[in-house]
Amino acid sequence: AQKVTQAQTEISVVEKEDVTLDCVYETRDTTYYLFWYKQPPSGELVFLIRRNSFDEQNEISGRYSWNFQKSTSSFNFTITASQVVDSAVYFCALSENSNSGYALNFGKGTSLLVTP
Amino acid sequence: DSGVTQTPKHLITATGQRVTLRCSPRSGDLSVYWYQQSLDQGLQFLIQYYNGEERAKGNILERFSAQQFPDLHSELNLSSLELGDSALYFCASSVGVGPAGELFFGEGSRLTVL
């Protein structure tokens, strides 16, 4: 069963638009961690944020913000005033204590294209 | 630059062959993880080593094996290669064994099996 669902496969926006990437997760643990990673066209995976399950405070970092809601098991990511350089595939991931240790369980990713 | 080094960056080989992918973790990181990224399966966790010992196993095929050496670098061995093994293989490292810290990923090794 998919533990992390990113329902949006592809999103296309025009520069300066705001865009929200959805992430829904599934876990029975009370202690878990959620992550967002960015994979630009060059291919590397870049860490964006980590949240633990006990901290529901929303976070803002520049144009990036994250909304964590345990009630809906969601950890959404918003980019404000998008830029062409934001074009990438974005992955949401869950880390919980499982048979695979705390290894990250990634969603399928959302491909974001920002056009000028 | 994440500090995680993977070699080779690209590798083309034939079915039935064996290859070795190498990973050097960030300085000070004791955990090494291997992930496979393919179009149909997405990012799949393969295996984790912590300070030389296997710590966790994911969807790793029996044809694949890995180890972490005393200097903490790791190697992923892929044998009896099949077309479906073509993928981008990532190595990641972290300080500890759990999720206390973020995972730092290398740039990946792209394997093409012809």
Short mmCIF file of N, CA, C and O in Angstrom, two decimals, chain A residues 32-33 35 37 39 42-47 50 89 91 95-96 99-108, chain B residues 33 35 37 40-45 48 56-58 88 90 97-107:
data_model
loop_
_atom_site.label_atom_id
_atom_site.label_comp_id
_atom_site.label_asym_id
_atom_site.label_seq_id
_atom_site.Cartn_x
_atom_site.Cartn_y
_atom_site.Cartn_z
N TYR A 32 6.72 9.87 13.91
CA TYR A 32 7.16 9.73 12.53
C TYR A 32 7.68 11.07 12.05
O TYR A 32 7.56 12.09 12.75
N TYR A 33 8.27 11.05 10.88
CA TYR A 33 8.88 12.25 10.34
C TYR A 33 8.46 12.41 8.89
O TYR A 33 8.34 11.42 8.16
N PHE A 35 9.15 14.62 5.22
CA PHE A 35 10.19 15.35 4.51
C PHE A 35 9.66 15.83 3.15
O PHE A 35 8.75 15.24 2.59
N TYR A 37 11.67 16.77 -0.53
CA TYR A 37 12.90 16.86 -1.30
C TYR A 37 12.59 17.41 -2.69
O TYR A 37 11.51 17.19 -3.23
N GLN A 39 14.01 17.57 -6.67
CA GLN A 39 14.91 16.96 -7.65
C GLN A 39 14.89 17.80 -8.91
O GLN A 39 14.00 17.68 -9.75
N SER A 42 18.87 18.42 -13.07
CA SER A 42 20.22 17.86 -12.98
C SER A 42 20.23 16.52 -12.25
O SER A 42 21.21 15.77 -12.36
N GLY A 43 19.18 16.21 -11.52
CA GLY A 43 19.02 14.86 -10.98
C GLY A 43 19.27 14.65 -9.50
O GLY A 43 18.80 13.66 -8.94
N GLU A 44 20.00 15.54 -8.86
CA GLU A 44 20.29 15.30 -7.43
C GLU A 44 19.05 15.55 -6.59
O GLU A 44 18.13 16.24 -7.00
N LEU A 45 19.02 14.98 -5.42
CA LEU A 45 17.91 15.18 -4.49
C LEU A 45 18.34 16.18 -3.42
O LEU A 45 19.31 15.97 -2.70
N VAL A 46 17.58 17.24 -3.32
CA VAL A 46 17.92 18.33 -2.40
C VAL A 46 16.91 18.37 -1.26
O VAL A 46 15.71 18.47 -1.49
N PHE A 47 17.42 18.29 -0.05
CA PHE A 47 16.57 18.34 1.14
C PHE A 47 15.96 19.73 1.29
O PHE A 47 16.63 20.75 1.16
N ARG A 50 12.26 18.92 7.15
CA ARG A 50 11.90 17.74 7.94
C ARG A 50 11.02 18.20 9.10
O ARG A 50 11.32 19.19 9.75
N VAL A 89 11.10 18.17 -9.86
CA VAL A 89 10.19 17.19 -9.29
C VAL A 89 10.32 17.27 -7.78
O VAL A 89 11.43 17.29 -7.25
N PHE A 91 9.38 15.69 -4.08
CA PHE A 91 8.99 14.44 -3.42
C PHE A 91 8.67 14.71 -1.95
O PHE A 91 9.42 15.37 -1.24
N SER A 95 9.08 8.95 7.19
CA SER A 95 10.00 8.09 7.90
C SER A 95 9.32 7.62 9.18
O SER A 95 8.92 8.45 10.00
N GLU A 96 9.16 6.33 9.33
CA GLU A 96 8.55 5.76 10.51
C GLU A 96 9.33 4.51 10.87
O GLU A 96 10.11 4.00 10.05
N ASN A 99 9.72 -2.23 9.29
CA ASN A 99 10.65 -3.32 9.00
C ASN A 99 11.88 -2.81 8.26
O ASN A 99 12.92 -3.46 8.25
N SER A 100 11.73 -1.66 7.64
CA SER A 100 12.86 -1.07 6.93
C SER A 100 13.56 -0.02 7.77
O SER A 100 14.16 0.92 7.25
N GLY A 101 13.47 -0.17 9.10
CA GLY A 101 14.07 0.82 9.97
C GLY A 101 13.38 2.15 9.78
O GLY A 101 12.15 2.21 9.66
N TYR A 102 14.14 3.21 9.74
CA TYR A 102 13.57 4.54 9.56
C TYR A 102 13.79 5.04 8.13
O TYR A 102 13.77 6.23 7.89
N ALA A 103 13.97 4.13 7.21
CA ALA A 103 14.24 4.55 5.84
C ALA A 103 13.08 5.38 5.29
O ALA A 103 11.92 5.17 5.63
N LEU A 104 13.41 6.32 4.46
CA LEU A 104 12.40 7.19 3.87
C LEU A 104 11.55 6.44 2.87
O LEU A 104 12.06 5.70 2.04
N ASN A 105 10.24 6.65 2.98
CA ASN A 105 9.28 6.09 2.04
C ASN A 105 8.77 7.25 1.20
O ASN A 105 8.04 8.11 1.71
N PHE A 106 9.16 7.29 -0.07
CA PHE A 106 8.86 8.43 -0.91
C PHE A 106 7.53 8.28 -1.64
O PHE A 106 7.13 7.17 -2.01
N GLY A 107 6.90 9.42 -1.87
CA GLY A 107 5.78 9.45 -2.79
C GLY A 107 6.30 9.40 -4.22
O GLY A 107 7.50 9.38 -4.45
N LYS A 108 5.38 9.38 -5.19
CA LYS A 108 5.76 9.27 -6.60
C LYS A 108 6.30 10.58 -7.16
O LYS A 108 6.85 10.60 -8.24
N TYR B 33 22.63 4.83 2.99
CA TYR B 33 21.41 4.25 2.42
C TYR B 33 21.58 4.14 0.91
O TYR B 33 22.19 4.99 0.28
N TYR B 35 19.22 3.79 -2.59
CA TYR B 35 17.89 3.91 -3.18
C TYR B 35 17.99 3.68 -4.69
O TYR B 35 18.99 4.01 -5.31
N GLN B 37 15.92 4.59 -8.23
CA GLN B 37 14.86 5.40 -8.82
C GLN B 37 14.64 4.97 -10.26
O GLN B 37 15.52 5.08 -11.10
N ASP B 40 8.98 3.47 -13.37
CA ASP B 40 7.76 2.77 -12.97
C ASP B 40 7.67 2.58 -11.46
O ASP B 40 6.57 2.59 -10.91
N GLN B 41 8.77 2.43 -10.78
CA GLN B 41 8.74 2.16 -9.33
C GLN B 41 8.97 3.39 -8.47
O GLN B 41 8.75 3.36 -7.27
N GLY B 42 9.44 4.46 -9.07
CA GLY B 42 9.74 5.64 -8.27
C GLY B 42 11.00 5.42 -7.44
O GLY B 42 11.87 4.63 -7.81
N LEU B 43 11.08 6.10 -6.31
CA LEU B 43 12.24 6.00 -5.42
C LEU B 43 12.00 4.88 -4.41
O LEU B 43 11.14 4.98 -3.55
N GLN B 44 12.80 3.84 -4.53
CA GLN B 44 12.64 2.67 -3.67
C GLN B 44 13.86 2.50 -2.77
O GLN B 44 14.99 2.50 -3.25
N PHE B 45 13.60 2.30 -1.50
CA PHE B 45 14.68 2.03 -0.54
C PHE B 45 15.20 0.62 -0.74
O PHE B 45 14.43 -0.33 -0.83
N GLN B 48 20.20 -0.20 4.13
CA GLN B 48 20.89 0.77 4.97
C GLN B 48 22.00 0.08 5.75
O GLN B 48 21.81 -1.02 6.28
N ALA B 56 18.96 -1.98 7.97
CA ALA B 56 17.59 -2.15 7.50
C ALA B 56 17.62 -2.57 6.04
O ALA B 56 18.53 -2.24 5.30
N LYS B 57 16.59 -3.33 5.68
CA LYS B 57 16.51 -3.81 4.31
C LYS B 57 15.17 -3.45 3.72
O LYS B 57 14.13 -3.57 4.38
N GLY B 58 15.19 -3.03 2.49
CA GLY B 58 13.95 -2.71 1.79
C GLY B 58 13.74 -3.68 0.66
O GLY B 58 13.94 -4.87 0.80
N LEU B 88 18.36 4.95 -11.85
CA LEU B 88 19.28 5.85 -11.18
C LEU B 88 19.41 5.35 -9.75
O LEU B 88 18.42 5.19 -9.04
N PHE B 90 20.78 5.95 -6.08
CA PHE B 90 21.23 6.99 -5.17
C PHE B 90 21.81 6.39 -3.90
O PHE B 90 21.30 5.41 -3.36
N VAL B 97 21.35 6.59 13.02
CA VAL B 97 20.67 5.44 12.43
C VAL B 97 19.21 5.74 12.17
O VAL B 97 18.59 5.14 11.32
N GLY B 98 18.66 6.70 12.88
CA GLY B 98 17.25 7.01 12.71
C GLY B 98 17.07 8.30 11.95
O GLY B 98 18.00 8.80 11.32
N PRO B 99 15.88 8.85 12.00
CA PRO B 99 15.59 10.04 11.21
C PRO B 99 15.93 11.35 11.94
O PRO B 99 15.41 12.39 11.59
N ALA B 100 16.77 11.29 12.93
CA ALA B 100 17.07 12.50 13.69
C ALA B 100 17.66 13.58 12.79
O ALA B 100 17.48 14.75 13.01
N GLY B 101 18.37 13.16 11.78
CA GLY B 101 18.94 14.14 10.87
C GLY B 101 18.47 13.90 9.47
O GLY B 101 17.93 12.86 9.15
N GLU B 102 18.67 14.87 8.64
CA GLU B 102 18.25 14.71 7.26
C GLU B 102 19.18 13.77 6.53
O GLU B 102 20.31 13.56 6.93
N LEU B 103 18.67 13.21 5.46
CA LEU B 103 19.48 12.39 4.58
C LEU B 103 20.07 13.27 3.50
O LEU B 103 19.38 14.08 2.88
N PHE B 104 21.36 13.14 3.30
CA PHE B 104 22.04 13.87 2.24
C PHE B 104 22.29 12.91 1.08
O PHE B 104 22.91 11.87 1.27
N PHE B 105 21.80 13.26 -0.08
CA PHE B 105 21.89 12.38 -1.23
C PHE B 105 23.04 12.76 -2.15
O PHE B 105 23.33 13.94 -2.34
N GLY B 106 23.65 11.74 -2.72
CA GLY B 106 24.63 11.95 -3.77
C GLY B 106 23.92 12.27 -5.08
O GLY B 106 22.69 12.32 -5.14
N GLU B 107 24.69 12.48 -6.13
CA GLU B 107 24.12 12.84 -7.42
C GLU B 107 23.61 11.64 -8.19
O GLU B 107 22.97 11.79 -9.21
#
